[in-house]
Short mmCIF file of C-alpha atoms in Angstrom, two decimals:
data_model
loop_
_atom_site.label_atom_id
_atom_site.label_comp_id
_atom_site.label_asym_id
_atom_site.label_seq_id
_atom_site.Cartn_x
_atom_site.Cartn_y
_atom_site.Cartn_z
CA MET A 1 0.00 0.00 0.00
CA ASN A 2 1.11 3.53 -0.68
CA TYR A 3 0.19 6.69 1.17
CA SER A 4 0.19 10.34 0.17
CA VAL A 5 0.83 12.08 3.49
CA ILE A 6 1.01 11.63 7.24
CA LYS A 7 -0.22 14.65 9.21
CA LYS A 8 1.20 14.62 12.72
CA THR A 9 -1.29 17.19 14.04
CA ASP A 10 -4.70 17.37 12.38
CA VAL A 11 -7.86 18.96 13.80
CA ALA A 12 -10.07 18.65 10.70
CA ASN A 13 -10.58 14.87 10.55
CA GLY A 14 -12.00 13.81 13.90
CA ASN A 15 -12.39 14.97 17.49
CA GLY A 16 -9.40 16.62 19.09
CA VAL A 17 -5.85 16.76 17.80
CA ARG A 18 -5.14 13.65 15.74
CA VAL A 19 -2.55 11.98 13.57
CA SER A 20 -3.92 11.38 10.06
CA LEU A 21 -2.82 8.90 7.43
CA PHE A 22 -3.96 9.49 3.85
CA VAL A 23 -3.71 6.21 1.94
CA SER A 24 -3.46 5.95 -1.85
CA GLY A 25 -5.88 4.10 -4.08
CA CYS A 26 -9.56 4.75 -4.69
CA THR A 27 -12.04 3.48 -7.25
CA HIS A 28 -14.90 5.84 -6.33
CA HIS A 29 -13.56 8.88 -8.21
CA CYS A 30 -16.12 11.22 -6.62
CA LYS A 31 -16.85 14.40 -8.54
CA GLY A 32 -15.29 17.30 -6.61
CA CYS A 33 -12.97 15.07 -4.57
CA PHE A 34 -10.54 17.18 -2.51
CA ASN A 35 -7.75 14.63 -2.96
CA PRO A 36 -7.95 13.17 -6.52
CA GLU A 37 -4.23 12.47 -6.73
CA THR A 38 -4.83 9.68 -4.20
CA TRP A 39 -7.06 7.75 -6.62
CA ASP A 40 -3.87 6.23 -8.05
CA PHE A 41 -2.80 3.19 -6.01
CA ASP A 42 0.85 3.94 -6.88
CA PHE A 43 0.74 7.60 -5.76
CA GLY A 44 3.01 8.71 -2.92
CA GLN A 45 5.30 6.60 -0.83
CA LEU A 46 5.32 2.98 0.26
CA PHE A 47 3.67 2.43 3.64
CA ASP A 48 6.61 0.72 5.29
CA GLU A 49 8.00 0.22 8.80
CA ALA A 50 9.40 3.77 8.84
CA ALA A 51 5.93 5.21 8.10
CA GLU A 52 4.39 2.97 10.77
CA ARG A 53 7.00 4.08 13.31
CA CYS A 54 6.41 7.74 12.42
CA ILE A 55 2.69 7.38 13.16
CA ILE A 56 3.18 5.33 16.32
CA ASP A 57 5.69 7.86 17.67
CA SER A 58 3.42 10.77 16.70
CA LEU A 59 0.53 9.22 18.65
CA LYS A 60 2.50 9.20 21.91
CA PRO A 61 1.76 12.71 23.31
CA VAL A 62 -1.23 12.82 25.66
CA TYR A 63 -2.81 15.69 23.70
CA ILE A 64 -3.15 13.44 20.61
CA LYS A 65 -6.63 11.91 20.81
CA GLY A 66 -6.16 9.31 18.11
CA LEU A 67 -5.57 8.25 14.54
CA SER A 68 -7.65 9.15 11.48
CA ILE A 69 -7.32 7.14 8.28
CA LEU A 70 -8.46 8.72 5.03
CA GLY A 71 -7.65 8.50 1.38
CA GLY A 72 -7.87 7.60 -1.27
CA GLU A 73 -9.96 4.74 0.05
CA PRO A 74 -8.83 2.81 3.13
CA MET A 75 -11.50 0.14 2.58
CA GLU A 76 -10.29 -0.93 -0.85
CA PRO A 77 -9.50 -4.62 -0.19
CA VAL A 78 -5.79 -4.21 -1.01
CA ASN A 79 -5.60 -1.34 1.49
CA GLN A 80 -7.50 -3.30 4.15
CA LYS A 81 -4.89 -6.05 3.90
CA ALA A 82 -2.09 -3.57 4.62
CA LEU A 83 -3.97 -1.57 7.26
CA LEU A 84 -5.23 -4.43 9.43
CA PRO A 85 -1.91 -5.46 11.05
CA PHE A 86 -0.98 -1.81 11.51
CA ILE A 87 -4.27 -0.84 13.16
CA ARG A 88 -4.09 -3.94 15.34
CA LYS A 89 -0.65 -2.74 16.48
CA VAL A 90 -1.88 0.81 17.14
CA LYS A 91 -4.78 -0.45 19.27
CA ASN A 92 -2.43 -2.73 21.19
CA ILE A 93 0.02 0.12 21.97
CA TYR A 94 -2.60 2.86 22.48
CA PRO A 95 -5.92 1.26 23.52
CA GLU A 96 -7.15 4.62 24.83
CA LYS A 97 -6.70 6.44 21.49
CA SER A 98 -9.65 6.50 19.10
CA ILE A 99 -9.45 5.44 15.48
CA TRP A 100 -11.55 7.22 12.86
CA LEU A 101 -11.75 5.84 9.33
CA TYR A 102 -13.20 7.63 6.31
CA THR A 103 -14.67 5.55 3.50
CA GLY A 104 -16.76 6.14 0.41
CA TYR A 105 -18.35 2.75 1.00
CA THR A 106 -21.57 2.47 3.01
CA LEU A 107 -21.43 0.41 6.19
CA GLU A 108 -24.57 -1.68 5.76
CA THR A 109 -24.48 -2.37 2.02
CA ASP A 110 -20.74 -2.46 1.31
CA LEU A 111 -18.89 -3.40 4.50
CA LEU A 112 -21.31 -5.59 6.47
CA SER A 113 -22.87 -7.33 3.46
CA GLU A 114 -21.36 -9.18 0.52
CA SER A 115 -19.88 -6.63 -1.85
CA ARG A 116 -16.77 -5.71 -3.78
CA ALA A 117 -15.30 -4.06 -0.65
CA LYS A 118 -16.02 -6.80 1.90
CA CYS A 119 -13.13 -9.22 2.15
CA GLU A 120 -11.47 -11.48 4.70
CA PHE A 121 -10.02 -8.44 6.54
CA THR A 122 -13.16 -6.27 6.81
CA ASP A 123 -14.80 -7.59 9.97
CA GLU A 124 -11.65 -7.52 12.09
CA LEU A 125 -10.65 -4.13 10.72
CA LEU A 126 -14.07 -2.70 11.63
CA SER A 127 -13.73 -4.11 15.15
CA TYR A 128 -10.84 -1.69 15.80
CA ILE A 129 -12.59 1.39 14.38
CA ASP A 130 -14.32 3.76 16.79
CA VAL A 131 -15.91 6.16 14.28
CA LEU A 132 -16.59 5.37 10.63
CA VAL A 133 -17.38 8.26 8.31
CA ASP A 134 -19.14 6.51 5.46
CA GLY A 135 -20.56 7.34 2.04
CA GLU A 136 -19.14 8.83 -1.11
CA PHE A 137 -18.62 12.57 -1.31
CA ILE A 138 -21.50 13.99 -3.37
CA GLU A 139 -20.68 17.45 -4.65
CA GLU A 140 -24.37 18.41 -4.98
CA LYS A 141 -24.80 17.68 -1.25
CA LYS A 142 -21.65 19.52 -0.17
CA ASN A 143 -22.13 21.40 3.08
CA LEU A 144 -19.24 23.30 4.68
CA ARG A 145 -21.12 23.58 7.99
CA LEU A 146 -20.95 19.84 8.66
CA SER A 147 -18.45 18.61 11.21
CA PHE A 148 -15.86 16.12 9.98
CA ARG A 149 -17.49 15.34 6.63
CA GLY A 150 -18.03 17.02 3.30
CA SER A 151 -21.52 16.14 2.08
CA GLU A 152 -24.88 15.66 3.76
CA ASN A 153 -25.19 11.98 2.82
CA GLN A 154 -22.08 11.06 4.80
CA ARG A 155 -22.58 9.73 8.32
CA LEU A 156 -20.47 9.55 11.46
CA ILE A 157 -21.11 6.05 12.82
CA ASP A 158 -20.25 4.77 16.28
CA VAL A 159 -18.88 1.42 15.13
CA LYS A 160 -18.56 -0.21 18.57
CA LYS A 161 -22.21 0.49 19.44
CA THR A 162 -23.37 -0.43 15.93
CA LEU A 163 -21.66 -3.81 16.04
CA SER A 164 -22.87 -4.59 19.58
CA GLU A 165 -26.48 -3.45 19.00
CA GLY A 166 -26.88 -4.86 15.50
CA SER A 167 -28.22 -1.62 14.05
CA THR A 168 -26.55 1.59 12.94
CA VAL A 169 -25.83 4.03 15.77
CA LEU A 170 -24.66 7.49 14.79
CA PHE A 171 -21.73 8.99 16.67
CA ASP A 172 -22.85 11.50 19.31
CA MET A 173 -20.47 14.48 19.35
#
């Protein structure tokens, strides 16, 4: 997997000050995407041990609330394969830090049901995610007043509650 950038202090992509990883590779190609260079799976740099260490070290300060993973598309199956062992490691080292993941896929139809995006890594990967921001960016529904998302169709989902209750629970800010 490649990534485009690691932001060591980010306040735009989740609650509090966060570390953000922007992965490369996306097949959605949303009209008006703010990051179209990340559609290319080969864009950026290889996500290697040095990149992992950079993120893990950047998560250490107490003022960092957690990790946000964006793209590109983190839930492309090839990206899930690379992200799962890393996210497992992050949760093991920092169980108190939250993980937010942004995806153009929809939780119920694409990630919890049989689909192109659901693969052998999806269920475990979701088990480590605290907040999932789901749904493609739709330029016609763009709303700059929304917190942590770009268009009105996108949802902030409390993944832990959703998985335990068996129905979608929106994240309560």
